Amino acid sequence: MGRPLIAYLRVAPRERVGERPGIDAQREAIREAAARRGWDLVDVFEDVRSGRTLRRPGLRAALAACRAGRAEGVVVSRLDRLTYSLTDLAELVREAVEGGFTIVSLAPDVDLSADRGR
């Protein structure tokens, strides 16, 4: 069994096709990365909501699953799929560090569990 992670996918209701990666493109990028890196995707949560708020049911469910120990962390295809806000990103990183789980982004390549990610 590989490293257990939860995939989180998000599109905004007003994003134009081609402007940002769609749900299917995000899912495929994460699936391919999981296959290459030996991750086990234990669940997938998604939202069709703006990245300007953390009040998203899929994101909250993904974080709750990590806090409950169902996965080592959350993986996103791009950091902007997690949030657009630096303040919110800092809050998510704080929550992950204090909660003992990681956040992984494929682009840019960030992994809080790796030395350079911390």
One Martini backbone bead per residue (centre of mass of N, CA, C, O) as a GRO file, in nm:
protein
  118
    1MET     BB    1   0.097   0.035   0.022
    2GLY     BB    2   0.064   0.357  -0.013
    3ARG     BB    3   0.033   0.676   0.017
    4PRO     BB    4  -0.226   0.829   0.186
    5LEU     BB    5  -0.456   1.021  -0.013
    6ILE     BB    6  -0.640   1.318  -0.085
    7ALA     BB    7  -0.834   1.438  -0.329
    8TYR     BB    8  -0.859   1.780  -0.458
    9LEU     BB    9  -1.129   1.946  -0.628
   10ARG     BB   10  -1.163   2.261  -0.830
   11VAL     BB   11  -1.425   2.482  -0.936
   12ALA     BB   12  -1.555   2.758  -1.073
   13PRO     BB   13  -1.851   2.878  -1.187
   14ARG     BB   14  -1.692   3.120  -1.376
   15GLU     BB   15  -1.511   2.945  -1.528
   16ARG     BB   16  -1.352   2.906  -1.812
   17VAL     BB   17  -1.287   2.717  -2.052
   18GLY     BB   18  -0.927   2.690  -2.029
   19GLU     BB   19  -0.843   2.874  -1.783
   20ARG     BB   20  -0.880   2.612  -1.613
   21PRO     BB   21  -0.877   2.323  -1.471
   22GLY     BB   22  -1.067   2.072  -1.481
   23ILE     BB   23  -1.180   1.807  -1.317
   24ASP     BB   24  -1.063   1.590  -1.510
   25ALA     BB   25  -0.773   1.705  -1.523
   26GLN     BB   26  -0.715   1.687  -1.223
   27ARG     BB   27  -0.766   1.387  -1.182
   28GLU     BB   28  -0.551   1.290  -1.385
   29ALA     BB   29  -0.299   1.424  -1.260
   30ILE     BB   30  -0.325   1.277  -0.987
   31ARG     BB   31  -0.333   0.987  -1.088
   32GLU     BB   32  -0.053   0.993  -1.226
   33ALA     BB   33   0.110   1.074  -0.976
   34ALA     BB   34   0.029   0.831  -0.804
   35ALA     BB   35   0.152   0.616  -0.988
   36ARG     BB   36   0.449   0.728  -0.983
   37ARG     BB   37   0.461   0.771  -0.642
   38GLY     BB   38   0.278   0.557  -0.475
   39TRP     BB   39  -0.008   0.637  -0.426
   40ASP     BB   40  -0.311   0.634  -0.222
   41LEU     BB   41  -0.633   0.699  -0.316
   42VAL     BB   42  -0.892   0.719  -0.073
   43ASP     BB   43  -1.009   0.998  -0.191
   44VAL     BB   44  -1.263   1.230  -0.333
   45PHE     BB   45  -1.291   1.583  -0.347
   46GLU     BB   46  -1.540   1.837  -0.442
   47ASP     BB   47  -1.578   2.170  -0.595
   48VAL     BB   48  -1.819   2.440  -0.682
   49ARG     BB   49  -1.611   2.700  -0.605
   50SER     BB   50  -1.458   2.942  -0.473
   51GLY     BB   51  -1.113   3.031  -0.379
   52ARG     BB   52  -1.201   3.280  -0.166
   53THR     BB   53  -1.288   3.032   0.017
   54LEU     BB   54  -1.318   2.784   0.290
   55ARG     BB   55  -1.634   2.742   0.238
   56ARG     BB   56  -1.607   2.406   0.164
   57PRO     BB   57  -1.721   2.092   0.173
   58GLY     BB   58  -1.488   1.930   0.043
   59LEU     BB   59  -1.256   2.052   0.204
   60ARG     BB   60  -1.360   1.989   0.487
   61ALA     BB   61  -1.371   1.680   0.441
   62ALA     BB   62  -1.071   1.638   0.379
   63LEU     BB   63  -0.963   1.750   0.649
   64ALA     BB   64  -1.123   1.562   0.837
   65ALA     BB   65  -0.996   1.298   0.732
   66CYS     BB   66  -0.712   1.371   0.825
   67ARG     BB   67  -0.773   1.416   1.126
   68ALA     BB   68  -0.887   1.104   1.143
   69GLY     BB   69  -0.659   0.924   0.971
   70ARG     BB   70  -0.732   0.841   0.659
   71ALA     BB   71  -0.485   1.040   0.594
   72GLU     BB   72  -0.186   1.224   0.527
   73GLY     BB   73  -0.341   1.398   0.293
   74VAL     BB   74  -0.356   1.659   0.050
   75VAL     BB   75  -0.421   1.673  -0.306
   76VAL     BB   76  -0.323   1.895  -0.573
   77SER     BB   77  -0.268   2.015  -0.892
   78ARG     BB   78  -0.310   2.313  -0.780
   79LEU     BB   79  -0.287   2.567  -0.560
   80ASP     BB   80  -0.548   2.727  -0.670
   81ARG     BB   81  -0.745   2.491  -0.581
   82LEU     BB   82  -0.728   2.564  -0.279
   83THR     BB   83  -0.623   2.881  -0.316
   84TYR     BB   84  -0.585   3.246  -0.352
   85SER     BB   85  -0.504   3.291  -0.052
   86LEU     BB   86  -0.250   3.354   0.162
   87THR     BB   87  -0.403   3.347   0.428
   88ASP     BB   88  -0.544   3.073   0.378
   89LEU     BB   89  -0.288   2.910   0.335
   90ALA     BB   90  -0.173   2.957   0.616
   91GLU     BB   91  -0.410   2.819   0.760
   92LEU     BB   92  -0.378   2.539   0.625
   93VAL     BB   93  -0.089   2.488   0.718
   94ARG     BB   94  -0.140   2.509   1.017
   95GLU     BB   95  -0.349   2.281   1.030
   96ALA     BB   96  -0.162   2.060   0.924
   97VAL     BB   97   0.065   2.076   1.129
   98GLU     BB   98  -0.118   2.046   1.385
   99GLY     BB   99  -0.267   1.774   1.256
  100GLY     BB  100  -0.047   1.582   1.101
  101PHE     BB  101  -0.054   1.683   0.800
  102THR     BB  102  -0.062   1.722   0.447
  103ILE     BB  103   0.037   1.920   0.161
  104VAL     BB  104  -0.018   1.873  -0.194
  105SER     BB  105   0.144   2.000  -0.492
  106LEU     BB  106   0.210   1.985  -0.831
  107ALA     BB  107   0.144   2.311  -0.886
  108PRO     BB  108   0.355   2.359  -0.734
  109ASP     BB  109   0.603   2.173  -0.586
  110VAL     BB  110   0.442   2.059  -0.289
  111ASP     BB  111   0.554   1.926   0.045
  112LEU     BB  112   0.521   1.928   0.385
  113SER     BB  113   0.683   1.644   0.435
  114ALA     BB  114   0.918   1.779   0.314
  115ASP     BB  115   1.190   1.953   0.370
  116ARG     BB  116   1.132   2.179   0.148
  117GLY     BB  117   0.825   2.217   0.233
  118ARG     BB  118   0.885   2.330   0.530
   0.00000   0.00000   0.00000
